[in-house]
Amino acid sequence: MLCPLMERTLLVCLFCLLSLAALSQPRRFQSEVDLDQFIQSLFAIQGEDINYEDAYESLYLLYTHPLDLNRATYEKLADLYILSQYQINQFLEYRKRHGELLSIYELQAIEGFDLETIYKMLPFVTVGESSFAADTRSLWQKIWHEENRYFIYRHARVLEQQRGFQPLSPSDTLPSGLPQTRYLGSPDKIYMRFRSSHLRDFSIGFTAEKDAGEPIAWNPARRQFGMDFWSAHAAVYNRNRLKAILLGDYLIQAGQGMLLAAGFTIGKGAETVATIRRSNTGIRPYTSVIENGFFRGAAATINFGKVDVTPFVSFARRSANVNFTAADTTSDVDIVGEAFINSILPTGFHRTERELNAKNAIRELTHGITATYRSANGNVEVGGTAMMTHFSVPIRPLNRIYNRFEFSGTQNQNIGIFFSYNYRNFNFFGETARSASGGIGAIAGFVSSLSAKVDMAMLYRRYERHFHSFYGQSFSEGTRPINEYGTYWGVKIKPTLRWTLAAYYDLFRFPWLRFLVDAPSTGHEWLVRLTYQPNKKVALYAQVRQETKGRNLRDNTTTMDVVVPSVRHNFQLNADFKAEKIITTRSRIQWSSYQQQGGALTQGLAIVQDLVADLQIAKISTRFALFDTDDYENRQYVFEKDVLYAFSIPAYYGRGLRNYYMVQFNIGRKTDLWIRYAFTALRNQDTIGSGLDRIEGNRRSELKIQLRRMF
């Protein structure tokens, strides 16, 4: 009689033989992945308020250092956004029953793992990777010899002259009689990045950037140190009890992200079930060039058996326009009024004198602690967070009625608790928190697999109008967890291997006023996507989405603003086709409509054709798009391929065409070169853009060059 280990070995050999047979067929295992396409598959509607750079960073790091399935936890598997609750449970149960996997092909033996799922997983997972932390070399030797060690230099420029770079003339005056401003720097946009990292062991790196119009200068008095923005970090992981320690710029993900959120968050998207839940992943380096929303200081995670404790501290500067209250004019002494700001500036631009004066003008101190308990079997997770944020200058929002419950003052404290519980094919999760104002935020829900073919999710959130969380990014209709109540339902049905139906319905209301909504309001949103994938080379989908929200009536002639329902529809038809080895095409038609109650119906349309040719010496990508939109409400966002770690999601607005060409060269084994040229041409327009970005003419073009050197 064969021993269990020999039986498993023979079983794995059988699967390998079957896999070799499959390799001779059109459908085959392939470890390469189009990360752009993978990210697009998660976001149902592209928009400008999503941090795609962070999404790409997270996935690319996982792609270069795949997750070891023999050490993967529930949280890590859920973070792939590929597996259903049923599949995760089946995998963990299989590993518990049979021990570590012997081969990647053993996934075929797990109930619920079809070939399509395995194809999606392969680029991000591995089996049998040796523990890098057990390497006997010193940390410096591992950093120096790490394969994932590179330097990137990127240079981009708009080829037409924008108004902000033109010389001043006598006619360039404001209505007040003062001269117009101009950008202080060159029109070049420069980006540099170095990183050496190995997943779950160490990471060091820096990022530097200057936007077009920002000067390169060394003036410590004005907080100018060459490039406009610098970011750096150094981190080590898994050193006995010390699970992580990081110095520099970082983020923390705890619970459902109500107080501490890190990494890319998707929320409502084409993946209608798995993405509504956040994973408790802890500390991670910050490598983006978005100049706010991150910590700058130190953080560490220390393990005490089943409990992880993470203290953190941050000393960061934020950009803001500092104002002063009126001084006491009755005194003989020259007294300056009290300093205050209306808000922290989110743009990160420092191109003019006014913008430079606002750069890093205030100090922010944040410190706190988060702790998490995990049961031995991983089914129970309970934790809490306490933190405080202090500003050197008080925040006083503009005196608008919709700002009445916004944060005001210099200090905010938050305290919260969170949980996650696995029961069979259900995962229940939630978080509740309180801010210094007394406002409460709460979120709770579940993701589940009702069967091997049906997944479902539900989420309820309640964010009071005076709940304040500066670093939270939990599930919400708005961009922040404040002034919102809502319930979300999502379902995903896969009746056959070729067909998938995904849908969600979200009902929400806003108990207080919002910008351009001068009354409490309600709304709802639903989406349906039907996908047909007859084989690995062809993928088709049709999608429809409707969003109804209250907004102030446009062109209102009464003395009081009137809030009326505004309905937006989005439609998409998409076809992807991959020819053998070389050619990949993507065709898309998307259109939209927008109408306020009692108003005219406006529409927008975009027709997009992409082509990618993967040659041996170069990879060529191009797009030709036509668009026609009635107004700004119907602008069409369409994801574009760009150079590594960069994203382009322009708004197609007006009537015209969009075209880009990108070539990637492999110069030897360790050097890559990207050249990208893109332009937009509008019809029936004499200018493009506004303000200092305005271009005289109907064409805007950009050239971008990037070089990556691996060490």
PDB file of C-alpha atoms in Angstrom, residues 149-152 192-196 204-207 233 711:
ATOM      1  CA  ARG A 149      16.697  46.773  -7.535  1.00  0.00           C
ATOM      2  CA  TYR A 150      16.217  49.526 -10.069  1.00  0.00           C
ATOM      3  CA  PHE A 151      16.414  53.225 -10.884  1.00  0.00           C
ATOM      4  CA  ILE A 152      13.853  55.061 -13.043  1.00  0.00           C
ATOM      5  CA  MET A 192      13.093  59.856 -10.397  1.00  0.00           C
ATOM      6  CA  ARG A 193      12.749  56.688  -8.374  1.00  0.00           C
ATOM      7  CA  PHE A 194      15.062  54.134  -6.788  1.00  0.00           C
ATOM      8  CA  ARG A 195      13.974  51.028  -4.961  1.00  0.00           C
ATOM      9  CA  SER A 196      15.461  47.789  -3.715  1.00  0.00           C
ATOM     10  CA  ILE A 204      14.521  50.849   0.744  1.00  0.00           C
ATOM     11  CA  GLY A 205      14.005  53.585  -1.790  1.00  0.00           C
ATOM     12  CA  PHE A 206      13.361  57.193  -2.654  1.00  0.00           C
ATOM     13  CA  THR A 207      11.105  59.102  -5.050  1.00  0.00           C
ATOM     14  CA  HIS A 233      11.771  55.011   3.253  1.00  0.00           C
ATOM     15  CA  PHE A 711      21.083  46.594 -11.007  1.00  0.00           C
TER      16      PHE A 711
END
